[in-house]
Tab-separated table of C-alpha atoms and ligand atoms in Angstrom:
chain	number	residue	atom	x	y	z
A	12	UNK	CA	45.630	-59.744	-118.667
A	13	UNK	CA	42.665	-60.067	-116.295
A	14	UNK	CA	41.889	-56.795	-114.610
A	15	UNK	CA	43.784	-54.584	-117.007
A	16	UNK	CA	40.835	-53.924	-119.331
A	17	UNK	CA	38.077	-51.359	-118.970
A	18	UNK	CA	36.012	-53.274	-116.447
A	19	UNK	CA	37.659	-54.954	-113.494
A	20	UNK	CA	36.970	-58.707	-113.327
A	21	UNK	CA	40.095	-60.233	-111.827
A	22	UNK	CA	38.563	-63.599	-110.976
A	23	UNK	CA	36.651	-64.080	-114.219
A	24	UNK	CA	33.130	-63.757	-112.805
A	25	UNK	CA	31.916	-62.754	-116.258
A	26	UNK	CA	32.350	-66.375	-117.386
A	27	UNK	CA	29.935	-67.520	-114.661
A	28	UNK	CA	27.130	-65.316	-115.975
A	29	UNK	CA	24.436	-66.329	-118.441
A	30	UNK	CA	23.958	-64.442	-121.706
A	31	UNK	CA	20.836	-62.780	-120.275
A	32	UNK	CA	22.707	-61.615	-117.179
A	33	UNK	CA	25.514	-60.148	-119.300
A	34	UNK	CA	22.985	-58.477	-121.566
A	35	UNK	CA	21.212	-56.834	-118.633
A	36	UNK	CA	24.527	-55.572	-117.230
A	37	UNK	CA	25.838	-54.274	-120.531
A	38	UNK	CA	22.591	-52.625	-121.613
A	39	UNK	CA	22.348	-50.613	-118.414
A	40	UNK	CA	26.106	-50.064	-118.364
A	41	UNK	CA	25.923	-48.344	-121.747
A	42	UNK	CA	23.095	-46.085	-120.543
A	43	UNK	CA	25.115	-45.181	-117.470
A	44	UNK	CA	28.199	-44.409	-119.575
A	45	UNK	CA	26.147	-42.219	-121.911
A	46	UNK	CA	23.428	-40.663	-119.772
A	47	UNK	CA	24.774	-40.593	-116.216
A	48	UNK	CA	28.546	-40.303	-115.995
A	49	UNK	CA	29.015	-37.234	-118.267
A	50	UNK	CA	26.276	-35.232	-116.491
A	51	UNK	CA	26.146	-36.396	-112.907
A	52	UNK	CA	28.844	-34.147	-111.426
A	53	UNK	CA	26.913	-31.052	-112.452
A	54	UNK	CA	23.594	-32.443	-111.142
A	55	UNK	CA	25.281	-33.436	-107.880
A	56	UNK	CA	26.719	-29.946	-107.442
A	57	UNK	CA	23.317	-28.396	-108.170
A	58	UNK	CA	21.694	-30.773	-105.690
A	59	UNK	CA	19.326	-32.126	-108.350
A	60	UNK	CA	18.177	-35.620	-109.176
A	61	UNK	CA	18.431	-36.168	-112.976
A	62	UNK	CA	14.686	-36.624	-113.529
A	63	UNK	CA	15.037	-37.397	-117.231
A	64	UNK	CA	16.464	-40.764	-116.177
A	65	UNK	CA	13.165	-41.850	-114.604
A	66	UNK	CA	11.524	-42.551	-117.954
A	67	UNK	CA	14.709	-43.806	-119.610
A	68	UNK	CA	15.192	-46.480	-116.952
A	69	UNK	CA	11.464	-47.232	-116.906
A	70	UNK	CA	11.483	-47.915	-120.646
A	71	UNK	CA	14.226	-50.486	-119.974
A	72	UNK	CA	12.159	-52.038	-117.130
A	73	UNK	CA	14.887	-51.432	-114.559
A	74	UNK	CA	12.416	-50.873	-111.704
A	75	UNK	CA	11.474	-54.047	-109.889
A	76	UNK	CA	13.303	-55.942	-112.633
A	77	UNK	CA	13.204	-59.135	-110.526
A	78	UNK	CA	9.385	-59.043	-110.192
A	79	UNK	CA	7.121	-61.034	-112.542
A	80	UNK	CA	6.389	-60.033	-116.134
A	81	UNK	CA	2.628	-60.413	-115.586
A	82	UNK	CA	2.766	-57.095	-113.676
A	83	UNK	CA	4.713	-55.307	-116.390
A	84	UNK	CA	8.112	-56.006	-114.798
A	85	UNK	CA	11.166	-57.524	-116.480
A	86	UNK	CA	10.930	-60.877	-114.687
A	87	UNK	CA	14.740	-61.174	-114.468
A	88	UNK	CA	16.606	-63.319	-111.996
A	89	UNK	CA	18.302	-61.764	-108.980
A	90	UNK	CA	21.831	-61.899	-110.392
A	91	UNK	CA	20.745	-59.860	-113.430
A	92	UNK	CA	18.933	-57.479	-111.091
A	93	UNK	CA	22.071	-57.150	-108.954
A	94	UNK	CA	24.244	-56.442	-111.985
A	95	UNK	CA	21.852	-53.651	-112.957
A	96	UNK	CA	22.230	-52.141	-109.476
A	97	UNK	CA	26.015	-52.437	-109.849
A	98	UNK	CA	25.942	-50.506	-113.115
A	99	UNK	CA	23.609	-47.800	-111.794
A	100	UNK	CA	25.829	-47.176	-108.782
A	101	UNK	CA	28.925	-47.123	-110.989
A	102	UNK	CA	27.255	-43.930	-112.167
A	103	UNK	CA	26.031	-42.561	-108.853
A	104	UNK	CA	24.668	-43.948	-105.576
A	105	UNK	CA	21.708	-41.580	-105.887
A	106	UNK	CA	20.654	-43.126	-109.194
A	107	UNK	CA	20.858	-46.638	-107.737
A	108	UNK	CA	19.002	-45.386	-104.677
A	109	UNK	CA	16.122	-44.099	-106.804
A	110	UNK	CA	15.779	-47.551	-108.380
A	111	UNK	CA	16.278	-49.404	-105.068
A	112	UNK	CA	13.492	-47.485	-103.392
A	113	UNK	CA	11.151	-47.723	-106.357
A	114	UNK	CA	11.721	-51.463	-106.894
A	115	UNK	CA	12.893	-52.931	-103.587
A	116	UNK	CA	11.039	-50.766	-101.104
A	117	UNK	CA	7.753	-49.911	-102.841
A	118	UNK	CA	7.086	-52.341	-105.721
A	119	UNK	CA	8.312	-55.383	-103.771
A	120	UNK	CA	6.000	-54.750	-100.763
A	121	UNK	CA	3.045	-54.043	-103.076
A	122	UNK	CA	3.783	-57.369	-104.795
A	123	UNK	CA	4.453	-59.286	-101.574
A	124	UNK	CA	1.951	-57.739	-99.138
A	125	UNK	CA	-0.605	-56.085	-101.436
A	126	UNK	CA	-3.997	-57.168	-102.774
A	127	UNK	CA	-4.378	-58.173	-106.421
A	128	UNK	CA	-6.109	-54.826	-107.068
A	129	UNK	CA	-3.162	-52.936	-105.521
A	130	UNK	CA	-0.691	-54.918	-107.634
A	131	UNK	CA	-2.613	-54.201	-110.839
A	132	UNK	CA	-3.011	-50.553	-109.969
A	133	UNK	CA	0.601	-49.781	-109.134
A	134	UNK	CA	3.121	-52.288	-110.469
A	135	UNK	CA	2.850	-51.779	-114.252
A	136	UNK	CA	2.910	-47.978	-113.898
A	137	UNK	CA	5.840	-48.074	-111.494
A	138	UNK	CA	7.775	-50.549	-113.669
A	139	UNK	CA	7.431	-48.100	-116.569
A	140	UNK	CA	8.519	-45.140	-114.432
A	141	UNK	CA	5.150	-43.451	-114.916
A	142	UNK	CA	4.564	-43.453	-111.160
A	143	UNK	CA	7.186	-42.995	-108.449
A	144	UNK	CA	7.153	-44.349	-104.911
A	145	UNK	CA	8.858	-43.568	-101.617
A	146	UNK	CA	9.227	-45.605	-98.424
A	147	UNK	CA	8.690	-43.952	-95.052
A	148	UNK	CA	10.002	-45.991	-92.146
A	149	UNK	CA	12.617	-43.776	-90.441
A	150	UNK	CA	11.530	-40.940	-88.165
A	151	UNK	CA	13.386	-37.996	-86.624
A	152	UNK	CA	13.823	-39.976	-83.384
A	153	UNK	CA	13.782	-43.572	-84.696
A	154	UNK	CA	16.241	-44.770	-87.339
A	155	UNK	CA	18.163	-47.896	-86.377
A	156	UNK	CA	15.319	-48.877	-84.065
A	157	UNK	CA	12.193	-48.581	-86.231
A	158	UNK	CA	10.128	-50.389	-83.579
A	159	UNK	CA	10.339	-47.104	-81.620
A	160	UNK	CA	8.357	-45.220	-84.281
A	161	UNK	CA	5.852	-42.600	-83.124
A	162	UNK	CA	3.633	-42.484	-86.219
A	163	UNK	CA	0.133	-43.701	-85.414
A	164	UNK	CA	-2.702	-45.127	-87.517
A	165	UNK	CA	-6.127	-44.844	-85.895
A	166	UNK	CA	-9.103	-46.785	-87.218
A	167	UNK	CA	-11.838	-44.711	-88.761
A	168	UNK	CA	-15.244	-45.957	-89.854
A	169	UNK	CA	-14.105	-46.747	-93.424
A	170	UNK	CA	-10.338	-46.640	-93.146
A	171	UNK	CA	-7.509	-45.090	-91.170
A	172	UNK	CA	-6.138	-41.704	-90.052
A	173	UNK	CA	-2.345	-41.412	-89.909
A	174	UNK	CA	-0.358	-38.872	-87.910
A	175	UNK	CA	3.419	-38.659	-87.651
A	176	UNK	CA	6.684	-37.526	-89.260
A	177	UNK	CA	8.998	-39.551	-91.493
A	178	UNK	CA	12.566	-38.352	-92.014
A	179	UNK	CA	15.312	-38.864	-94.624
A	180	UNK	CA	12.907	-40.240	-97.192
A	181	UNK	CA	14.445	-40.893	-100.629
A	182	UNK	CA	12.220	-39.788	-103.559
A	183	UNK	CA	9.929	-38.000	-101.048
A	184	UNK	CA	8.837	-35.028	-103.165
A	185	UNK	CA	8.997	-37.037	-106.407
A	186	UNK	CA	6.540	-39.631	-105.168
A	187	UNK	CA	3.041	-40.370	-106.439
A	188	UNK	CA	2.632	-42.849	-103.619
A	189	UNK	CA	4.232	-43.008	-100.176
A	190	UNK	CA	4.447	-46.350	-98.395
A	191	UNK	CA	4.138	-45.184	-94.791
A	192	UNK	CA	4.667	-47.466	-91.805
A	193	UNK	CA	2.637	-46.659	-88.674
A	194	UNK	CA	1.548	-48.338	-85.436
A	195	UNK	CA	-2.138	-49.115	-84.980
A	196	UNK	CA	-3.980	-48.779	-81.662
A	197	UNK	CA	-2.775	-52.266	-80.644
A	198	UNK	CA	0.857	-51.253	-81.294
A	199	UNK	CA	1.105	-53.402	-84.447
A	200	UNK	CA	3.186	-51.877	-87.277
A	201	UNK	CA	1.300	-51.685	-90.596
A	202	UNK	CA	2.076	-50.441	-94.105
A	203	UNK	CA	-0.191	-47.961	-95.935
A	204	UNK	CA	-0.126	-46.621	-99.480
A	205	UNK	CA	-0.650	-42.907	-98.957
A	206	UNK	CA	-1.495	-40.364	-101.658
A	207	UNK	CA	0.847	-37.379	-101.124
A	208	UNK	CA	-1.920	-35.078	-102.409
A	209	UNK	CA	-4.120	-36.005	-99.417
A	210	UNK	CA	-5.151	-33.199	-97.054
A	211	UNK	CA	-2.767	-33.089	-94.070
A	212	UNK	CA	0.224	-34.513	-96.015
A	213	UNK	CA	3.222	-32.239	-96.599
A	214	UNK	CA	6.737	-32.862	-97.941
A	215	UNK	CA	9.873	-30.838	-97.220
A	216	UNK	CA	13.073	-31.552	-99.121
A	217	UNK	CA	16.377	-31.551	-97.250
A	218	UNK	CA	18.796	-29.208	-99.053
A	219	UNK	CA	21.786	-29.188	-96.705
A	220	UNK	CA	23.234	-32.581	-97.678
A	221	UNK	CA	26.974	-32.939	-98.326
A	222	UNK	CA	26.323	-36.499	-99.555
A	223	UNK	CA	23.849	-38.067	-101.997
A	224	UNK	CA	23.254	-34.675	-103.557
A	225	UNK	CA	21.900	-36.051	-106.833
A	226	UNK	CA	19.053	-37.703	-104.929
A	227	UNK	CA	15.876	-36.276	-103.432
A	228	UNK	CA	15.728	-36.743	-99.644
A	229	UNK	CA	12.687	-35.426	-97.789
A	230	UNK	CA	10.753	-35.130	-94.591
A	231	UNK	CA	7.126	-36.310	-94.767
A	232	UNK	CA	4.648	-34.805	-92.313
A	233	UNK	CA	1.253	-36.468	-91.879
A	234	UNK	CA	-1.440	-34.730	-89.842
A	235	UNK	CA	-4.534	-36.883	-89.571
A	236	UNK	CA	-4.161	-38.071	-93.171
A	237	UNK	CA	-7.102	-40.243	-94.212
A	238	UNK	CA	-6.303	-43.547	-95.920
A	239	UNK	CA	-9.010	-45.893	-97.127
A	240	UNK	CA	-8.998	-49.578	-96.258
A	241	UNK	CA	-8.290	-50.252	-99.946
A	242	UNK	CA	-4.933	-48.493	-99.521
A	243	UNK	CA	-3.789	-50.467	-96.483
A	244	UNK	CA	-1.454	-53.286	-97.544
A	245	UNK	CA	-3.400	-56.284	-96.208
A	246	UNK	CA	-0.381	-58.477	-95.459
A	247	UNK	CA	2.017	-55.707	-94.336
A	248	UNK	CA	1.455	-56.318	-90.643
A	249	UNK	CA	4.263	-56.480	-88.079
A	250	UNK	CA	7.800	-55.071	-88.059
A	251	UNK	CA	8.986	-58.181	-89.876
A	252	UNK	CA	7.101	-57.055	-93.026
A	253	UNK	CA	8.993	-53.741	-93.107
A	254	UNK	CA	12.274	-55.544	-92.437
A	255	UNK	CA	11.665	-57.943	-95.326
A	256	UNK	CA	11.521	-54.926	-97.667
A	257	UNK	CA	14.867	-53.763	-96.286
A	258	UNK	CA	16.366	-57.133	-97.187
A	259	UNK	CA	15.468	-56.513	-100.845
A	260	UNK	CA	17.041	-53.052	-100.901
A	261	UNK	CA	20.123	-54.176	-98.961
A	262	UNK	CA	20.636	-56.956	-101.491
A	263	UNK	CA	20.768	-54.356	-104.289
A	264	UNK	CA	23.133	-52.167	-102.267
A	265	UNK	CA	25.588	-55.058	-101.832
A	266	UNK	CA	25.875	-55.124	-105.638
A	267	UNK	CA	25.688	-51.369	-106.084
A	268	UNK	CA	28.677	-50.755	-103.817
A	269	UNK	CA	30.766	-52.906	-106.166
A	270	UNK	CA	29.908	-50.531	-109.017
A	271	UNK	CA	30.945	-47.424	-107.070
A	272	UNK	CA	34.192	-49.124	-106.035
A	273	UNK	CA	34.991	-50.158	-109.621
A	274	UNK	CA	34.417	-46.599	-110.848
A	275	UNK	CA	36.841	-45.255	-108.255
A	276	UNK	CA	39.480	-47.922	-108.873
A	277	UNK	CA	39.392	-47.472	-112.637
A	278	UNK	CA	39.697	-43.720	-112.325
A	279	UNK	CA	42.604	-43.959	-109.862
A	280	UNK	CA	44.449	-46.549	-111.969
A	281	UNK	CA	44.125	-44.511	-115.165
A	282	UNK	CA	45.226	-41.337	-113.402
A	283	UNK	CA	48.197	-43.018	-111.712
A	284	UNK	CA	49.448	-44.358	-115.055
A	285	UNK	CA	49.369	-40.846	-116.580
A	286	UNK	CA	50.403	-38.610	-113.718
A	287	UNK	CA	54.122	-37.884	-113.661
A	288	UNK	CA	55.905	-37.054	-110.415
A	289	UNK	CA	59.646	-37.200	-109.846
A	290	UNK	CA	60.111	-38.063	-113.514
A	291	UNK	CA	57.910	-41.178	-113.727
A	292	UNK	CA	54.251	-42.169	-113.542
A	293	UNK	CA	53.119	-42.363	-109.939
A	294	UNK	CA	51.779	-45.867	-110.783
A	295	UNK	CA	55.429	-46.979	-110.990
A	296	UNK	CA	55.866	-46.344	-107.272
A	297	UNK	CA	55.494	-49.248	-104.870
A	298	UNK	CA	53.141	-47.359	-102.576
A	299	UNK	CA	50.647	-46.553	-105.342
A	300	UNK	CA	50.836	-50.112	-106.659
A	301	UNK	CA	50.106	-51.507	-103.214
A	302	UNK	CA	47.083	-49.237	-102.893
A	303	UNK	CA	45.741	-50.276	-106.310
A	304	UNK	CA	46.344	-53.946	-105.494
A	305	UNK	CA	44.435	-53.564	-102.227
A	306	UNK	CA	41.538	-52.033	-104.191
A	307	UNK	CA	41.502	-54.921	-106.665
A	308	UNK	CA	41.592	-57.426	-103.805
A	309	UNK	CA	38.685	-55.820	-101.940
A	310	UNK	CA	36.611	-55.390	-105.120
A	311	UNK	CA	37.199	-59.024	-106.073
A	312	UNK	CA	36.054	-60.184	-102.620
A	313	UNK	CA	32.990	-57.940	-102.851
A	314	UNK	CA	32.148	-59.205	-106.349
A	315	UNK	CA	32.329	-62.819	-105.203
A	316	UNK	CA	30.126	-62.106	-102.174
A	317	UNK	CA	27.511	-60.352	-104.315
A	318	UNK	CA	27.567	-63.040	-106.987
A	319	UNK	CA	27.236	-65.930	-104.536
A	320	UNK	CA	24.513	-64.076	-102.603
A	321	UNK	CA	22.611	-63.635	-105.855
A	322	UNK	CA	22.810	-67.343	-106.664
A	323	UNK	CA	21.500	-68.068	-103.134
A	324	UNK	CA	18.635	-65.616	-103.646
A	325	UNK	CA	17.692	-67.241	-106.930
A	326	UNK	CA	17.824	-70.676	-105.304
A	327	UNK	CA	15.636	-69.480	-102.415
A	328	UNK	CA	18.390	-70.222	-99.874
A	329	UNK	CA	19.460	-66.664	-99.006
A	330	UNK	CA	19.222	-65.643	-95.324
A	331	UNK	CA	18.754	-62.010	-94.364
A	332	UNK	CA	21.818	-62.185	-92.157
A	333	UNK	CA	23.889	-63.062	-95.246
A	334	UNK	CA	22.550	-59.883	-96.840
A	335	UNK	CA	23.708	-57.963	-93.767
A	336	UNK	CA	27.203	-59.425	-94.145
A	337	UNK	CA	27.400	-58.477	-97.823
A	338	UNK	CA	25.925	-54.974	-97.388
A	339	UNK	CA	28.180	-54.247	-94.400
A	340	UNK	CA	31.347	-55.521	-96.079
A	341	UNK	CA	30.832	-54.209	-99.581
A	342	UNK	CA	29.778	-50.688	-98.622
A	343	UNK	CA	32.592	-50.235	-96.124
A	344	UNK	CA	35.088	-51.598	-98.681
A	345	UNK	CA	33.752	-49.260	-101.380
A	346	UNK	CA	33.978	-46.296	-99.017
A	347	UNK	CA	37.630	-47.062	-98.212
A	348	UNK	CA	38.397	-47.482	-101.932
A	349	UNK	CA	36.675	-44.199	-102.825
A	350	UNK	CA	38.659	-42.309	-100.172
A	351	UNK	CA	41.917	-43.900	-101.298
A	352	UNK	CA	41.180	-43.218	-104.970
A	353	UNK	CA	40.499	-39.600	-104.085
A	354	UNK	CA	43.887	-39.297	-102.474
A	355	UNK	CA	45.705	-40.885	-105.453
A	356	UNK	CA	44.155	-38.149	-107.611
A	357	UNK	CA	45.803	-35.497	-105.441
A	358	UNK	CA	44.213	-32.058	-105.596
A	359	UNK	CA	42.269	-32.956	-108.756
A	360	UNK	CA	40.545	-35.572	-106.646
A	361	UNK	CA	38.561	-33.000	-104.698
A	362	UNK	CA	36.797	-31.760	-107.837
A	363	UNK	CA	33.635	-33.022	-109.494
A	364	UNK	CA	35.363	-33.386	-112.875
A	365	UNK	CA	36.614	-36.614	-111.320
A	366	UNK	CA	34.285	-39.078	-109.624
A	367	UNK	CA	36.028	-40.435	-106.525
A	368	UNK	CA	35.102	-37.583	-104.186
A	369	UNK	CA	31.426	-37.716	-105.184
A	370	UNK	CA	31.356	-41.480	-104.680
A	371	UNK	CA	33.127	-41.166	-101.310
A	372	UNK	CA	30.643	-38.528	-100.147
A	373	UNK	CA	27.682	-40.611	-101.358
A	374	UNK	CA	28.979	-43.791	-99.754
A	375	UNK	CA	28.893	-42.088	-96.353
A	376	UNK	CA	25.096	-42.192	-96.723
A	377	UNK	CA	25.081	-45.730	-98.078
A	378	UNK	CA	27.139	-46.839	-95.071
A	379	UNK	CA	24.438	-45.318	-92.809
A	380	UNK	CA	21.170	-46.102	-94.559
A	381	UNK	CA	19.540	-49.493	-94.847
A	382	UNK	CA	21.108	-50.407	-91.514
A	383	UNK	CA	24.305	-48.750	-90.366
A	384	UNK	CA	27.583	-50.664	-90.333
A	385	UNK	CA	27.111	-51.062	-86.561
A	386	UNK	CA	23.552	-52.362	-86.898
A	387	UNK	CA	24.684	-55.029	-89.349
A	388	UNK	CA	27.538	-55.923	-86.972
A	389	UNK	CA	24.960	-56.530	-84.240
A	390	UNK	CA	22.603	-58.448	-86.556
A	391	UNK	CA	25.524	-60.750	-87.400
A	392	UNK	CA	26.751	-60.859	-83.805
A	393	UNK	CA	23.294	-61.966	-82.682
A	394	UNK	CA	23.178	-64.594	-85.400
A	395	UNK	CA	26.510	-66.190	-84.548
A	396	UNK	CA	26.304	-65.957	-80.736
A	397	UNK	CA	22.570	-66.237	-80.164
A	398	UNK	CA	22.800	-63.175	-77.870
A	399	UNK	CA	21.100	-59.843	-78.609
A	400	UNK	CA	23.411	-56.823	-78.128
A	401	UNK	CA	20.990	-54.160	-79.399
A	402	UNK	CA	20.173	-52.937	-75.920
A	403	UNK	CA	16.722	-52.328	-74.583
A	404	UNK	CA	17.841	-50.556	-71.411
A	405	UNK	CA	16.191	-47.195	-70.712
A	406	UNK	CA	18.818	-44.427	-70.574
B	530	TGC	P1	13.810	-58.308	-84.769
B	530	TGC	O1	13.329	-59.089	-83.596
B	530	TGC	O2	15.216	-58.414	-85.181
B	530	TGC	O3	12.900	-58.603	-86.051
B	530	TGC	C1	11.481	-58.736	-86.013
B	530	TGC	C2	11.119	-59.885	-86.970
B	530	TGC	O4	11.592	-59.611	-88.296
B	530	TGC	C3	12.560	-60.611	-88.713
B	530	TGC	N1	13.641	-59.873	-89.389
B	530	TGC	C4	13.802	-59.851	-90.707
B	530	TGC	N2	13.156	-60.463	-91.715
B	530	TGC	C5	13.588	-60.239	-92.969
B	530	TGC	N3	14.602	-59.426	-93.261
B	530	TGC	C6	15.267	-58.783	-92.290
B	530	TGC	N4	16.275	-57.964	-92.598
B	530	TGC	C7	14.877	-58.984	-90.942
B	530	TGC	N5	15.322	-58.505	-89.754
B	530	TGC	C8	14.554	-59.079	-88.809
B	530	TGC	C9	13.026	-61.263	-87.410
B	530	TGC	O5	13.465	-62.578	-87.636
B	530	TGC	C10	11.779	-61.202	-86.567
B	530	TGC	O6	10.915	-62.237	-87.004
B	530	TGC	P2	9.984	-63.009	-85.958
B	530	TGC	O7	9.267	-64.016	-86.786
B	530	TGC	O8	10.935	-63.594	-84.941
B	530	TGC	O9	9.091	-61.970	-85.346
B	530	TGC	O10	13.421	-56.801	-84.477
B	530	TGC	P3	14.247	-55.705	-83.735
B	530	TGC	O11	13.303	-54.631	-83.301
B	530	TGC	O12	15.143	-56.317	-82.693
B	530	TGC	O13	15.089	-55.143	-84.992
B	530	TGC	C11	16.376	-54.959	-84.884
B	530	TGC	C12	17.043	-54.484	-86.205
B	530	TGC	C13	18.142	-53.539	-85.762
B	530	TGC	C14	17.669	-55.674	-86.864
B	530	TGC	C15	16.156	-53.829	-87.235
B	530	TGC	O14	15.218	-53.027	-86.692
B	530	TGC	C16	16.932	-53.074	-88.306
B	530	TGC	O15	17.289	-53.662	-89.305
B	530	TGC	N6	17.232	-51.731	-88.122
B	530	TGC	C17	17.838	-50.888	-89.173
B	530	TGC	C18	16.770	-50.013	-89.780
B	530	TGC	C19	16.997	-49.747	-91.241
B	530	TGC	O16	17.783	-50.381	-91.911
B	530	TGC	N7	16.259	-48.805	-91.778
B	530	TGC	C20	16.286	-48.540	-93.196
B	530	TGC	C21	15.186	-47.587	-93.597
B	530	TGC	S1	14.927	-47.518	-95.339
B	530	TGC	C22	16.292	-46.810	-95.974
B	530	TGC	O17	17.228	-46.531	-95.314
B	530	TGC	C23	16.267	-46.572	-97.452
B	530	TGC	S2	17.723	-45.849	-98.009
B	530	TGC	C24	17.496	-45.738	-99.690
B	530	TGC	C25	17.976	-46.951	-100.429
B	530	TGC	O18	17.689	-48.095	-100.044
B	530	TGC	O19	18.652	-46.783	-101.461
B	531	FAD	P1	20.731	-43.690	-85.343
B	531	FAD	O1	19.881	-44.892	-85.294
B	531	FAD	O2	20.390	-42.573	-84.420
B	531	FAD	O3	22.244	-44.116	-85.095
B	531	FAD	C1	23.271	-43.147	-84.787
B	531	FAD	C2	24.579	-43.905	-84.537
B	531	FAD	O4	24.421	-44.799	-83.420
B	531	FAD	C3	25.002	-44.777	-85.711
B	531	FAD	O5	26.403	-44.753	-85.839
B	531	FAD	C4	24.537	-46.169	-85.315
B	531	FAD	O6	25.311	-47.196	-85.926
B	531	FAD	C5	24.763	-46.120	-83.816
B	531	FAD	N1	23.893	-47.052	-83.098
B	531	FAD	C6	22.542	-47.073	-83.059
B	531	FAD	N2	22.096	-48.073	-82.300
B	531	FAD	C7	23.192	-48.719	-81.831
B	531	FAD	C8	23.402	-49.855	-80.995
B	531	FAD	N3	22.387	-50.549	-80.466
B	531	FAD	N4	24.686	-50.229	-80.715
B	531	FAD	C9	25.725	-49.546	-81.261
B	531	FAD	N5	25.600	-48.470	-82.069
B	531	FAD	C10	24.342	-48.069	-82.354
B	531	FAD	N6	14.880	-44.104	-94.265
B	531	FAD	C11	13.655	-44.486	-94.775
B	531	FAD	O7	12.799	-44.967	-94.048
B	531	FAD	N7	13.404	-44.344	-96.113
B	531	FAD	C12	14.309	-43.827	-96.977
B	531	FAD	O8	14.031	-43.729	-98.186
B	531	FAD	C13	15.569	-43.405	-96.471
B	531	FAD	N8	16.481	-42.817	-97.295
B	531	FAD	C14	17.634	-42.298	-96.764
B	531	FAD	C15	18.483	-41.568	-97.596
B	531	FAD	C16	19.631	-40.986	-97.061
B	531	FAD	C17	20.524	-40.173	-97.942
B	531	FAD	C18	19.963	-41.188	-95.684
B	531	FAD	C19	21.231	-40.613	-95.112
B	531	FAD	C20	19.126	-41.904	-94.857
B	531	FAD	C21	17.936	-42.451	-95.376
B	531	FAD	N9	17.021	-43.129	-94.565
B	531	FAD	C22	15.806	-43.547	-95.075
B	531	FAD	C23	17.261	-43.235	-93.129
B	531	FAD	C24	18.268	-44.305	-92.726
B	531	FAD	O9	17.722	-45.593	-92.875
B	531	FAD	C25	18.706	-44.054	-91.290
B	531	FAD	O10	19.485	-42.882	-91.288
B	531	FAD	C26	19.472	-45.214	-90.691
B	531	FAD	O11	18.623	-46.324	-90.492
B	531	FAD	C27	20.139	-44.835	-89.353
B	531	FAD	O12	19.239	-44.210	-88.493
B	531	FAD	P2	19.621	-42.794	-87.795
B	531	FAD	O13	20.138	-41.885	-88.848
B	531	FAD	O14	18.426	-42.377	-87.005
B	531	FAD	O15	20.820	-43.122	-86.835
C-alpha cells in the first residue's frame, strides 16, 4: 500500500525520478541512516556539529552537487541536489544547513560571481570538504532587511578594508573562508572572500541556542580587516547578488523540510502502532489517525511542490518568488508536523532518544532563517499585488 512502507511516498513521486536521481537520494539516505541518525541526538545535546561528516559528505561530492564537474563538483541536476538536501535534513537540519551554506551560499557565489582564479582556488577544495565556507550577510541590527547593513568596505591602495559585525553565521568558526557582504563608500553592497586568520578578524560561537544545536552558529567581528582586490568577488555587486545566493539555499531548504517532516511522521506512525492505551494501540483511535492523515497530506503537498520546483529549476524557468512559496509552505508544514509528532509520542517525545522534539526545535530556526515566514509572505504579496508592504517608514 502506498505510504505504508519505510519511506513515505503517497503519490508515487519515486516513479517520476530518473535512476541517477534515485541513486543520489538512496546513497545519501544510507549515510544518514548509518552516520547521522544514531549519533545526532547526543551531538545535539552536547551542542556539537559532527565534524567527521565534513569529509564523509565531501568524498561523496555532496557540496555544491549541482555545480559543474570541471570544478570538482558532482554536476548533478537540481532534483538530485534537492533529494540530497531532503535526506540530510531527515537526519538533522544542522547537517543540511552545513551543506546548504557550503554549497548554496559560498560555492554558488564563487561560481556565479567569482573570477576563474577564484573558482579554481576554492571550488574543488570545497567540493571535497577540504575547505569550509561561511556566509556573512545578517548583522545584529539587520536581518530581514539586509540593505540596512552597517558593515563597510573602504578602498585601500591595493584592496579593501572591512569593518563591521556579522551575526548568526552558520559554520562561522569552522570556516576557512568567510564570504562577507559590505557596503562600499558609494553605498553599493559587495561580496568579499575574507581569510578568517586575517588580523582584525575574530569569531565568537553562540552557545545559548535551544535550536540547531548540532550546528555551529557564530558572530564574526571585522575591525579594519584587509582584503586584496583578488579576494573581492568581481561580479558580486548590488544587493541582488546576495539575494540570488539566498535563492539557492532556500531552494535546498524547501526540499530539506520534507525530509525533517518525513522523519517525524514515520516516528509518530511507528510509535502510535505500538503504544497501547486503554487496551489498544493509540493508532486505532480516530483522533490519532486524523493527525497522521493530516501529516501525510501536508508532506505529499510539500513533496509535489519541491519536485515541481526542481523541474522548473532544471528547465531554467524557476522564479525566486516560487522558491519563497515553497520554502514558506514546506518549513511551516514541517514545523507543525514535528510538533504534532512530538505530542503523539507523549512524554517520550520530549527526549532525544526520539527525533521529533529535536526536529521541532531545529525547524524554529529554519522557519526564521533564509527569510522568515513573514518575509516570504510579503515577497509573495508584493508579487501578486504589485504593492510593496515591507515598510520604509522611519519609526
Ligand atoms: P528588492 O528590491 O526586493 O531586491 C533587490 C534586487 O534583487 C532582486 N531579488 C532577488 N533576486 C534573486 N533572488 C531573490 N531571492 C531576490 N530577491 C530580490 C530584486 O528583483 C531586485 O532586482 P532589481 O533588478 O530590481 O534591482 O530588495 P529589498 O531591499 O526590498 O529586499 C527585500 C527582501 C525582504 C525581499 C530581501 O531583503 C530578503 O529576502 N530579506 C530576507 C533576508 C534573508 O533571507 N537573509 C538570509 C541570510 S543567510 C541565512 O539565513 C543562512 S541560514 C543557513 C542555511 O541556509 O542553512
Ligand atoms: P528580524 O528581521 O529582526 O525580524 C524579527 C521579526 O519581525 C520576525 O518575526 C520577522 O518576520 C518580523 N518582521 C521583520 N520585518 C517585517 C515586516 N516588514 N513586516 C512584518 N514582519 C516583519 N544569516 C547569515 O547571514 N548567514 C548565516 O549563515 C545565517 N545562519 C543562521 C543560522 C541560524 C540558526 C539562525 C537562527 C539564523 C541564521 N542567520 C544567518 C540569520 C537569519 O537569516 C536571520 O535571523 C533572519 O533573516 C531574520 O532576521 P532577524 O533575526 O534579524 O529578525
